[in-house]
Amino acid sequence: MSDRTIEALLREERTFPPPASFQRSAVMGDKQIYDTAARDLEGFWARAAEELHWFKKWDKVLDWKLPYAKWFVGGQTNISYNCIDRHVAGGRRTKAAIIWEGEPGDQRVLTYGDLRREVSKFANVLKQLGVRRGDRVAIYLPMIPELPIAMLACARIGAAHNVVFGGFSAEALRDRINDAQAKVLITADGGWRRGNIVPLKRNVDEALTGTPTIENVVVVKRVGEAAPIHIKEGRDHWWHRLMAEASPVCEAVPLDSEEMLYLLYTSGTTGKPKGIIHTTGGYMVGTYQTMKWIFDLAPDDVFWCTADIGWVTGHSYIVYGPLANGATTVMYEGTADYPDKDRNWAIVEKYGVSIIYTAPTAIRTFMKWGTEFPAKRDLSSLRLLGTVGEPINPEAWIWYHQYIGGGRCPVVDTWWQTETGMILITPLPALTTLKPGSATHPFPGVGAEIFNEQGQPVKANEGGYLVLTRPWPAMLRGIYRDPDRYVKQYWSRFPGVYFTGDGAKRDADGYFWLLGRVDDVINVSGHRIGTYEVESALVDNPAVAEAAVIGVTHDIKGQAIAAFVTLKEGQKPGPQMVEMLKEHVVKKIGALARPEQILFAGELPKTRSGKIMRRLLRDVAEGRVLGDTTTLADPAVVETLKARYEEEAG
Ligand code: ATP
Ligand code: MG
């Protein structure tokens, strides 16, 4: 990568040392921790594990036979016990475990005591429906408390859950049920979205015409009379009826560390989703420890991760991480703009949220809406901000820090994947001086390197492939029923290391900068340019809300840059704007990064978890048939773009 592009990345030169309040009282304030963990990886993770409850202690911390790791071998534990019973026994019976805000404004608070009762009852329901240890249970629910209750009930009896995001279609649901061979499905009659009803049960009825393994369906009544549904006798059962008769006592079953906890399909940004396997002991320890240190969790914190539980972020940092720590976790059913664009900030104000964890795509949307919405609400309870999902453009980082965090809250930019189960590259708020746009350093004990094509570590400021060099407890244990793909996808590009598929560089101070997917890197006349760099340059312009950049085939240059741009409210598209933006990129990065084409878009094609799908934009720009679109949030967006593109190209 050329020096000029590097310069562009580092143009935000302000750094942010930990505030004094964090240095005084942080959960993890020991600078030596990185060395300690690197010297004795097993000892480091064993100490974290010892803070949790084990029915039987492990014989061996790590059994590493590349590419298969086993953690806490011989140990027996239960994550449901650790997330609930451990706290009830430890004096937190009446502490709020889950604060739930419904879209229409209804709310529910479940204490740890409530959670034990509800989870135990539902575990008994599952048993009664024939679910046994080792079975898979599919969950297709809106963001309502029954969702974490169902997950924890599965974990309590040793059944693996497979949560399918409630926004997915019947077809996507059917594919996942069949791949997982799930025996029971848990759903709701419907869910609320911007005042409308999402017809979950109707999708289920359609999906279940082709799912031979499903024997029973449990249906939560969420919308009721607003959308009556069909109940199929013998197959479908109302949640509240089964729960009314269920015993409130169900002891958590001691499970082997390596028993499957859940299956979860990746977002599908780069292709067909992969069914990622996570197991019990290592995942529990990894999410527990990262949650505690990265979010500096104190007993009176109110933690809100705005993700959907249908993604790994929700699994690890709405449900398991916070509850394993005995924290209070907020979950919200609806969207950030309903009934108005200050909804998230109203929730922060209402519950006194002290830590918020969201995504760059959301932050860019808030920027587009304007600062008047956060300004309407009291955000003084916030003390720490987090982000995950895509590289965060420095512009968005500064905005988040300033307008949400009031300039006083550190921002933890956390890099990880469905496959990694836990955050792997991240600041620690009391120890790390932040650089906007950088995820900073590997978590203690995590080995990360940046390789060139030949598998050698690159020099400072050179871009390359991000790889992971040491096993970590929450790492995936495989792709469900596809061991070959597991080896091929993660362990074949370079011998002995995990291939993340992401590009990164490390600056002279040793900070990691994520540069986007390696498949998205553009090669213009021999210069490798990260899509993220050009996008950040575009977003840096005050007229631009969001940008997606791709490479298109070019006769002379090999590849040329095409940019799809969404403008801020009130900005005018047109030839003048195109010229102005091209010049802006040239000024920021250099002539080699001048976009060949700029196309204005009302919206960009995104996955349902909010990530820009550049591969579809490449299909559009190169006139190909669109690839897999099943994980798109709104297929119409890319269809519109395709039509516009063809029209403009003549
Ligand atoms: P698929 O693997 O099916 O293509 P996906 O990679 O989008 O989908 P996830 O596991 O949800 O599915 O996302 C992980 C990816 O998200 C990472 O590999 C990385 O590209 C991106 N990512 C997550 N957090 C960050 C971050 N803080 N900075 C940069 N990129 C991030
Ligand atoms: Mg991925």
XYZ file of C-alpha atoms and ligand atoms in Angstrom:
682
model
C 0.000 0.000 0.000
C 1.393 3.412 -0.894
C 2.569 5.830 1.749
C 0.067 8.394 0.618
C -2.903 6.194 1.430
C -1.418 5.478 4.845
C -1.072 9.173 5.452
C -4.734 9.594 4.641
C -5.699 7.036 7.238
C -3.694 8.754 9.888
C -4.933 12.226 9.111
C -7.005 12.336 12.312
C -4.062 12.926 14.551
C -5.743 13.583 17.845
C -5.314 10.847 20.421
C -7.411 10.227 23.500
C -5.718 9.011 26.674
C -7.848 7.207 29.283
C -9.789 9.701 31.421
C -8.627 9.979 35.013
C -11.876 8.470 36.312
C -11.055 5.226 34.485
C -7.459 5.151 35.579
C -8.589 5.488 39.196
C -11.108 2.696 39.407
C -11.064 0.452 36.362
C -11.703 -3.279 36.576
C -8.502 -3.874 34.601
C -5.840 -1.231 35.131
C -2.695 -3.351 35.146
C -0.382 -2.520 32.228
C 1.547 -5.739 32.773
C -1.487 -7.822 31.873
C -0.457 -8.087 28.208
C 2.918 -9.561 29.118
C 1.485 -11.769 31.817
C -1.042 -13.272 29.417
C 1.485 -13.670 26.602
C 3.911 -15.504 28.886
C 1.355 -17.918 30.279
C -1.693 -18.176 28.062
C -3.197 -21.154 29.858
C -2.670 -19.674 33.304
C -4.249 -16.431 32.158
C -7.456 -18.083 30.950
C -7.536 -20.508 33.869
C -7.633 -17.561 36.290
C -10.661 -16.160 34.443
C -12.350 -19.565 34.478
C -11.795 -19.899 38.210
C -14.092 -16.926 38.803
C -16.955 -18.987 37.392
C -18.792 -22.044 38.665
C -17.743 -25.547 37.623
C -19.464 -28.752 38.670
C -16.152 -30.428 38.001
C -12.878 -28.616 37.433
C -11.007 -29.154 34.162
C -8.008 -31.493 33.893
C -6.338 -29.537 31.136
C -6.808 -25.884 30.112
C -6.017 -26.294 26.422
C -5.700 -29.180 24.042
C -4.550 -27.688 20.728
C -4.341 -29.979 17.730
C -4.377 -27.570 14.848
C -6.953 -26.656 13.605
C -9.022 -28.076 16.471
C -8.905 -26.629 19.974
C -10.471 -27.974 23.142
C -10.609 -25.733 26.191
C -11.062 -26.670 29.847
C -10.895 -30.318 28.904
C -12.565 -32.658 31.371
C -14.359 -29.783 33.097
C -18.113 -29.730 33.638
C -20.129 -26.564 33.842
C -23.366 -24.939 32.712
C -23.548 -21.437 31.276
C -27.207 -21.052 32.298
C -26.186 -21.806 35.882
C -23.372 -19.263 35.632
C -25.633 -16.612 34.131
C -28.428 -17.090 36.667
C -28.120 -19.419 39.660
C -24.632 -18.208 40.569
C -26.030 -14.692 41.033
C -29.203 -15.758 42.816
C -26.998 -17.648 45.261
C -24.638 -14.665 45.490
C -27.215 -12.142 46.731
C -28.418 -10.739 43.414
C -31.861 -12.381 43.370
C -33.640 -9.015 43.183
C -31.160 -7.254 40.909
C -32.425 -6.394 37.416
C -30.932 -8.888 34.984
C -32.812 -7.843 31.853
C -34.509 -4.508 31.280
C -36.707 -4.831 28.247
C -38.260 -2.004 26.262
C -40.964 -2.990 23.791
C -41.460 -1.102 20.585
C -44.897 0.235 21.503
C -43.384 1.465 24.780
C -44.321 -1.433 27.061
C -41.585 -2.559 29.395
C -40.586 -5.488 31.537
C -37.849 -5.951 34.081
C -36.679 -9.448 34.932
C -34.620 -9.845 38.079
C -32.161 -12.691 38.422
C -34.781 -14.459 40.531
C -37.419 -13.990 37.830
C -35.013 -15.214 35.224
C -34.310 -18.408 37.163
C -38.030 -19.134 37.418
C -38.833 -18.403 33.757
C -35.803 -20.214 32.371
C -36.414 -23.255 34.561
C -40.042 -23.398 33.509
C -39.209 -23.186 29.862
C -36.474 -25.791 30.229
C -39.173 -28.104 31.592
C -41.391 -27.235 28.630
C -38.613 -28.192 26.228
C -38.072 -31.486 28.003
C -41.766 -32.209 27.840
C -41.677 -31.576 24.075
C -39.027 -34.254 23.747
C -35.935 -32.062 23.559
C -32.872 -33.944 24.797
C -29.262 -33.073 25.477
C -27.503 -32.644 22.112
C -30.659 -31.732 20.137
C -30.918 -28.466 18.195
C -33.681 -25.959 18.871
C -34.379 -23.206 16.335
C -35.467 -19.818 17.693
C -37.171 -17.253 15.450
C -38.370 -14.469 17.716
C -38.507 -10.703 17.876
C -36.406 -8.919 20.496
C -38.586 -9.912 23.428
C -37.585 -11.439 26.794
C -38.751 -14.886 25.686
C -35.735 -14.933 23.347
C -32.982 -14.947 26.006
C -35.243 -17.090 28.211
C -35.437 -19.719 25.464
C -31.673 -19.595 24.839
C -30.850 -20.001 28.530
C -33.410 -22.813 28.828
C -31.715 -24.713 25.996
C -28.325 -24.186 27.625
C -29.742 -25.385 30.954
C -30.553 -28.835 29.594
C -27.723 -29.154 27.079
C -29.678 -28.545 23.873
C -28.002 -26.290 21.292
C -29.904 -23.237 20.146
C -29.880 -21.840 16.679
C -31.235 -18.306 16.722
C -32.471 -17.057 13.360
C -32.857 -13.275 13.102
C -36.568 -12.373 13.173
C -36.202 -10.226 10.055
C -35.305 -13.192 7.887
C -37.688 -14.585 5.276
C -39.416 -17.967 5.327
C -36.833 -19.290 2.911
C -33.841 -18.175 4.981
C -35.483 -19.693 8.072
C -36.142 -22.986 6.292
C -32.520 -23.256 5.082
C -31.166 -22.724 8.573
C -33.595 -25.134 10.234
C -32.690 -27.808 7.716
C -28.976 -27.254 7.979
C -29.208 -27.398 11.786
C -31.724 -30.298 11.713
C -33.658 -28.638 14.495
C -36.324 -30.592 16.341
C -38.329 -27.761 17.876
C -38.953 -24.204 16.716
C -39.761 -21.309 19.034
C -41.466 -18.318 17.493
C -44.109 -15.635 18.077
C -47.365 -14.764 16.385
C -45.691 -11.559 15.225
C -43.390 -8.737 16.183
C -43.613 -4.952 16.098
C -41.620 -2.874 13.662
C -42.276 0.844 13.205
C -45.864 0.355 14.296
C -46.456 -2.470 11.826
C -46.609 -6.168 12.449
C -43.918 -8.544 11.232
C -45.860 -11.749 10.472
C -43.454 -14.219 12.030
C -45.902 -17.080 12.347
C -46.980 -16.721 8.738
C -43.334 -17.023 7.681
C -43.007 -20.036 9.950
C -46.002 -21.776 8.362
C -44.443 -21.248 4.968
C -40.968 -22.350 6.094
C -42.297 -25.489 7.760
C -43.709 -26.892 4.523
C -40.174 -28.101 3.894
C -38.587 -28.893 7.255
C -38.878 -32.625 8.026
C -37.047 -32.483 11.374
C -39.373 -30.062 13.194
C -41.775 -31.876 15.532
C -43.146 -29.072 17.672
C -43.550 -25.316 17.486
C -43.932 -23.029 20.502
C -45.642 -19.704 19.794
C -45.313 -16.624 22.004
C -48.327 -14.330 21.895
C -46.804 -10.922 21.212
C -49.242 -9.085 18.945
C -52.405 -11.100 19.730
C -55.669 -9.776 18.286
C -53.750 -7.406 16.000
C -52.797 -10.339 13.785
C -54.643 -13.609 14.378
C -52.735 -16.700 13.321
C -53.378 -20.297 12.422
C -52.521 -22.886 15.081
C -51.846 -26.324 13.668
C -53.215 -28.919 16.091
C -50.620 -31.284 17.470
C -47.695 -29.247 16.152
C -48.189 -25.690 17.431
C -48.476 -24.799 21.107
C -48.968 -21.448 22.814
C -46.020 -20.502 25.014
C -48.221 -19.156 27.817
C -50.304 -22.330 28.005
C -47.251 -24.580 28.303
C -45.625 -22.234 30.802
C -48.743 -22.121 32.983
C -48.397 -25.822 33.670
C -44.620 -26.075 33.867
C -42.762 -26.637 37.119
C -40.545 -23.714 38.179
C -37.760 -26.031 39.246
C -35.239 -27.416 36.800
C -31.664 -27.874 37.907
C -28.965 -26.987 35.372
C -27.339 -30.089 33.900
C -23.553 -30.443 34.280
C -22.209 -30.343 30.714
C -18.794 -31.126 29.336
C -16.842 -28.023 28.384
C -16.850 -29.035 24.746
C -20.581 -29.771 24.360
C -22.207 -27.590 21.731
C -23.816 -24.470 23.184
C -25.120 -23.044 19.958
C -25.026 -22.842 16.228
C -25.187 -19.471 14.543
C -25.040 -18.551 10.890
C -22.722 -15.694 9.842
C -24.088 -12.479 8.356
C -23.475 -13.550 4.755
C -21.589 -10.403 3.750
C -19.103 -12.329 1.636
C -21.177 -15.293 0.490
C -23.309 -18.181 1.675
C -23.691 -18.005 5.482
C -21.638 -20.477 7.501
C -23.103 -22.440 10.440
C -20.649 -21.629 13.200
C -20.345 -24.012 16.171
C -19.694 -22.657 19.658
C -19.209 -24.834 22.714
C -19.885 -24.375 26.410
C -16.820 -23.814 28.599
C -14.442 -21.764 26.456
C -17.166 -19.546 25.067
C -18.418 -18.842 28.585
C -14.972 -17.879 29.860
C -14.149 -15.785 26.788
C -17.340 -13.751 26.808
C -17.225 -13.341 30.595
C -13.711 -11.951 30.656
C -13.937 -9.691 27.578
C -17.247 -8.259 28.799
C -15.813 -7.453 32.195
C -12.568 -5.826 31.098
C -13.450 -4.155 27.805
C -16.647 -2.611 29.137
C -15.134 -2.023 32.567
C -18.215 -3.518 34.129
C -19.163 -2.261 37.600
C -22.061 -3.617 39.699
C -24.350 -0.627 39.085
C -23.745 -0.300 35.347
C -26.677 -0.411 32.941
C -25.347 -1.920 29.743
C -27.085 -1.606 26.400
C -25.939 -3.388 23.286
C -28.210 -2.243 20.464
C -27.578 -5.269 18.234
C -30.224 -7.899 17.563
C -29.767 -11.184 19.419
C -30.009 -12.808 15.977
C -26.340 -11.838 15.493
C -23.338 -13.000 17.451
C -22.980 -9.562 19.039
C -26.336 -10.073 20.719
C -25.469 -13.611 21.823
C -22.182 -12.612 23.422
C -22.904 -9.068 24.627
C -26.638 -8.865 25.284
C -27.102 -12.308 26.760
C -24.085 -14.382 27.831
C -21.371 -11.802 28.587
C -23.488 -9.428 30.696
C -25.412 -12.166 32.511
C -22.309 -14.252 33.245
C -21.070 -11.102 35.002
C -24.291 -10.529 36.926
C -24.840 -7.217 35.134
C -28.001 -5.407 34.054
C -28.539 -5.727 30.307
C -31.009 -3.683 28.273
C -32.833 -5.061 25.247
C -35.029 -3.111 22.869
C -37.541 -4.555 20.439
C -37.812 -1.739 17.905
C -35.860 0.564 15.622
C -33.899 3.752 16.337
C -36.299 6.028 14.431
C -39.637 4.977 15.859
C -41.679 6.778 17.031
C -38.974 9.386 16.486
C -35.293 9.689 15.682
C -34.390 10.278 19.326
C -35.625 6.856 20.440
C -32.226 5.438 21.380
C -31.370 8.533 23.391
C -34.763 8.440 25.095
C -33.944 4.871 26.192
C -30.529 5.942 27.509
C -32.228 8.718 29.476
C -35.079 6.548 30.753
C -32.941 3.724 32.147
C -29.743 5.642 32.919
C -27.726 3.554 30.479
C -24.052 3.881 31.396
C -22.447 1.836 28.599
C -23.752 1.674 25.052
C -22.458 -0.650 22.334
C -23.542 -0.040 18.746
C -22.344 -0.195 15.120
C -20.743 2.262 12.680
C -23.721 1.913 10.346
C -25.976 3.172 13.133
C -23.614 6.004 14.007
C -23.482 7.153 10.374
C -27.273 7.119 10.323
C -27.424 9.251 13.490
C -24.982 11.682 11.868
C -27.213 11.907 8.837
C -30.236 12.688 11.013
C -28.381 15.474 12.826
C -27.265 16.371 16.333
C -30.619 17.791 17.421
C -31.893 14.314 18.329
C -29.253 13.350 20.902
C -29.245 16.975 22.105
C -32.900 16.629 23.172
C -32.055 13.984 25.773
C -30.029 13.740 28.944
C -27.111 11.464 28.105
C -25.087 12.252 31.217
C -25.407 8.684 32.547
C -23.129 7.413 29.755
C -19.516 6.719 30.686
C -18.288 4.356 27.966
C -19.123 3.833 24.281
C -18.494 0.805 22.103
C -18.637 0.017 18.407
C -18.489 -3.162 16.312
C -19.336 -4.565 12.895
C -17.299 -2.612 10.378
C -14.295 -0.336 10.472
C -15.412 2.950 12.004
C -14.515 5.976 9.895
C -12.585 8.528 11.999
C -15.294 11.060 11.183
C -17.960 8.852 12.753
C -15.728 8.045 15.728
C -15.263 11.746 16.524
C -18.975 12.410 16.132
C -19.867 9.539 18.469
C -17.296 10.664 21.028
C -18.482 14.266 20.878
C -22.248 14.172 20.485
C -23.128 10.947 22.292
C -20.285 10.722 24.765
C -20.114 14.447 25.497
C -16.362 14.282 24.919
C -15.870 12.430 28.216
C -16.464 8.746 27.335
C -13.793 6.487 25.848
C -14.821 4.698 22.636
C -13.916 1.019 22.467
C -13.751 -0.035 18.810
C -13.966 -3.809 19.036
C -12.968 -6.156 16.206
C -14.260 -9.708 16.164
C -16.388 -12.160 14.161
C -19.164 -14.712 14.569
C -16.362 -17.243 14.388
C -14.295 -15.705 17.175
C -17.231 -15.697 19.621
C -15.653 -12.919 21.675
C -13.964 -9.574 21.043
C -10.326 -10.039 20.015
C -8.908 -6.632 19.061
C -9.911 -3.759 21.298
C -8.811 -1.015 23.636
C -9.002 -1.532 27.398
C -10.536 1.720 28.585
C -8.177 2.380 31.500
C -5.017 1.401 29.663
C -5.283 2.361 26.014
C -4.746 5.767 24.464
C -7.274 5.816 21.656
C -6.749 6.730 18.017
C -10.024 7.326 16.170
C -10.491 4.602 13.547
C -8.116 2.102 15.140
C -9.257 -0.984 17.075
C -5.866 -0.574 18.827
C -4.485 -3.856 20.298
C -5.213 -7.573 20.593
C -6.910 -8.456 23.898
C -4.444 -9.946 26.413
C -3.534 -13.485 25.362
C -4.697 -12.993 21.780
C -2.116 -13.431 19.033
C -2.716 -11.302 15.947
C -0.337 -10.712 13.037
C -0.491 -9.124 9.619
C 0.853 -11.222 6.759
C 1.785 -10.430 3.182
C 0.902 -12.728 0.244
C 3.774 -15.015 1.161
C 2.749 -15.388 4.766
C 5.472 -13.186 6.239
C 4.723 -10.468 8.784
C 4.565 -7.071 7.092
C 6.473 -3.981 8.179
C 4.869 -1.100 10.088
C 2.300 0.794 8.016
C 2.113 -1.884 5.337
C -1.266 -3.396 4.633
C -1.802 -7.156 4.673
C -3.946 -10.051 5.846
C -5.033 -10.170 9.468
C -4.340 -13.613 10.948
C -4.647 -15.062 14.441
C -1.675 -16.969 15.704
C -2.825 -18.458 19.002
C -6.025 -20.250 19.992
C -8.525 -18.400 22.199
C -11.253 -19.932 24.365
C -14.371 -18.761 22.477
C -13.068 -19.735 19.053
C -15.393 -21.625 16.759
C -15.113 -25.384 16.871
C -16.101 -25.858 13.235
C -18.704 -25.233 10.569
C -21.711 -27.412 11.235
C -21.729 -30.549 9.101
C -19.047 -29.119 6.829
C -15.579 -29.908 8.224
C -13.933 -29.397 4.831
C -15.182 -25.852 4.550
C -13.871 -25.167 8.058
C -10.358 -26.173 7.075
C -10.528 -24.492 3.695
C -12.045 -21.226 4.883
C -9.893 -20.537 7.938
C -6.813 -22.747 8.018
C -5.597 -23.124 4.458
C -4.535 -19.681 3.267
C -1.424 -19.724 5.500
C -0.165 -22.781 7.397
C -0.730 -22.837 11.143
C -2.705 -19.622 11.558
C -6.376 -18.630 11.436
C -7.205 -16.566 8.345
C -9.718 -13.848 9.229
C -10.505 -12.662 5.693
C -9.937 -9.064 6.824
C -7.204 -6.699 5.734
C -5.297 -4.687 8.333
C -2.167 -2.722 8.990
C -0.211 -1.807 12.097
C 1.193 1.687 12.498
C 4.576 2.608 13.925
C 3.114 2.641 17.459
C 1.836 -0.914 17.037
C -1.836 0.041 16.649
C -4.037 -2.181 14.478
C -6.151 -0.579 11.747
C -8.768 -2.760 10.084
C -9.027 -2.067 6.364
C -12.096 -4.075 5.375
C -12.452 -7.456 3.691
C -9.500 -8.679 1.717
C -11.889 -9.444 -1.152
C -12.782 -5.751 -1.202
C -9.258 -4.428 -1.725
C -8.899 -2.556 -5.024
C -5.858 -2.673 -7.225
C -5.471 0.523 -9.270
C -2.425 0.480 -11.563
C -0.624 -1.745 -9.098
C -1.555 0.294 -6.012
C -3.557 -1.600 -3.418
C -6.239 0.635 -1.998
C -8.581 -0.376 0.803
C -12.248 0.377 0.157
C -12.419 1.692 3.701
C -9.837 4.385 3.037
C -11.695 5.855 0.083
C -14.997 5.538 1.930
C -13.555 7.365 4.925
C -12.312 10.139 2.646
C -15.794 10.483 1.161
C -17.567 10.390 4.523
C -15.136 13.057 5.665
C -16.877 15.455 3.271
C -19.722 17.270 5.065
C -22.178 16.526 2.243
C -21.788 12.757 2.509
C -23.688 10.478 4.868
C -22.390 7.143 3.718
C -20.287 5.677 0.920
C -19.506 2.266 -0.518
C -16.508 1.874 -2.757
C -15.694 -0.987 -5.114
C -13.237 -1.836 -7.855
C -14.499 -2.218 -11.422
C -12.535 -3.691 -14.298
C -10.615 -1.044 -16.234
C -8.747 -1.587 -19.524
C -5.670 0.380 -18.571
C -5.535 0.553 -14.799
C -6.624 -3.038 -14.185
C -9.208 -1.747 -11.759
C -10.828 1.614 -11.273
C -12.720 2.970 -8.294
C -16.475 3.304 -8.350
C -18.270 4.914 -5.424
C -21.894 4.685 -4.389
C -22.702 7.678 -2.222
C -25.611 8.606 0.043
C -25.852 12.332 0.695
C -26.885 14.014 3.934
C -30.350 15.448 4.152
C -30.685 18.639 2.040
C -27.639 17.962 -0.183
C -28.065 18.059 -3.976
C -26.762 15.279 -6.216
C -25.541 16.201 -9.728
C -22.416 16.692 -11.827
C -21.095 19.458 -9.585
C -21.321 17.291 -6.533
C -19.572 14.471 -8.421
C -16.635 16.717 -9.304
C -16.439 18.155 -5.823
C -16.327 14.690 -4.235
C -13.730 13.387 -6.667
C -11.519 16.355 -5.811
C -12.105 15.781 -2.131
C -10.809 12.209 -2.396
C -7.797 13.363 -4.402
C -7.031 15.941 -1.747
C -7.376 13.434 1.065
C -5.620 10.438 -0.448
C -4.034 11.326 -3.763
C -4.732 11.188 -7.463
C -4.468 7.415 -7.598
C -7.609 7.132 -5.496
C -9.721 9.436 -7.691
C -13.031 7.638 -8.217
C -13.730 6.925 -11.868
C -17.465 6.954 -11.238
C -19.688 8.282 -8.485
C -23.288 7.213 -8.301
C -25.772 8.675 -5.846
C -27.980 6.253 -4.013
C -30.882 6.844 -1.655
C -29.708 3.806 0.263
C -26.894 1.263 0.104
C -27.454 -2.488 -0.004
C -26.786 -3.861 3.462
C -27.012 -7.149 5.258
C -29.660 -7.385 7.891
C -26.971 -6.742 10.454
C -26.236 -3.430 8.727
C -23.049 -4.146 6.782
C -22.518 -2.816 3.298
C -22.530 -5.659 0.753
C -19.875 -4.584 -1.706
C -19.961 -7.847 -3.620
C -23.461 -7.005 -4.869
C -22.331 -3.535 -5.881
C -19.575 -5.192 -7.893
C -22.211 -7.346 -9.576
C -24.202 -4.211 -10.382
C -21.187 -2.324 -11.727
C -20.004 -5.207 -13.863
C -23.446 -6.029 -15.230
C -23.524 -9.505 -13.714
C -26.492 -11.421 -12.377
C -26.748 -10.561 -8.666
C -25.197 -13.112 -6.298
C -26.878 -14.490 -3.167
C -29.227 -11.778 -1.893
C -31.008 -13.757 0.822
C -29.277 -11.952 3.678
C -30.030 -8.458 2.372
C -32.080 -6.168 4.576
C -34.026 -4.837 1.595
C -33.575 -6.500 -1.819
C -35.328 -3.551 -3.510
C -32.350 -1.275 -2.744
C -29.986 -3.221 -4.949
C -32.607 -3.729 -7.684
C -33.129 0.042 -7.857
C -29.407 0.634 -8.009
C -29.042 -1.937 -10.765
C -31.713 -0.228 -12.850
C -30.184 3.218 -12.263
C -26.702 1.994 -13.064
C -27.774 0.389 -16.317
C -29.628 3.547 -17.274
C -26.657 5.831 -16.572
C -24.240 3.489 -18.305
C -26.540 3.654 -21.334
P -19.893 -13.590 6.336
O -18.757 -14.173 7.122
O -21.041 -14.529 6.189
O -19.449 -12.983 5.032
P -19.758 -11.337 8.145
O -18.270 -11.538 8.084
O -20.279 -9.942 7.907
O -20.501 -12.345 7.160
P -19.889 -11.379 11.014
O -19.213 -12.510 11.666
O -21.130 -10.849 11.621
O -20.290 -11.808 9.565
O -18.898 -10.136 10.902
C -17.516 -10.198 11.162
C -16.792 -9.189 10.286
O -17.233 -7.855 10.578
C -15.303 -9.129 10.474
O -14.632 -10.144 9.767
C -14.980 -7.733 9.945
O -14.916 -7.720 8.535
C -16.172 -6.922 10.388
N -15.896 -6.229 11.666
C -16.434 -6.493 12.869
N -16.026 -5.616 13.799
C -15.175 -4.774 13.195
C -14.406 -3.636 13.636
N -14.449 -3.178 14.880
N -13.618 -3.037 12.712
C -13.567 -3.479 11.441
N -14.279 -4.510 10.974
C -15.071 -5.164 11.835
Mg -17.152 -13.236 8.012
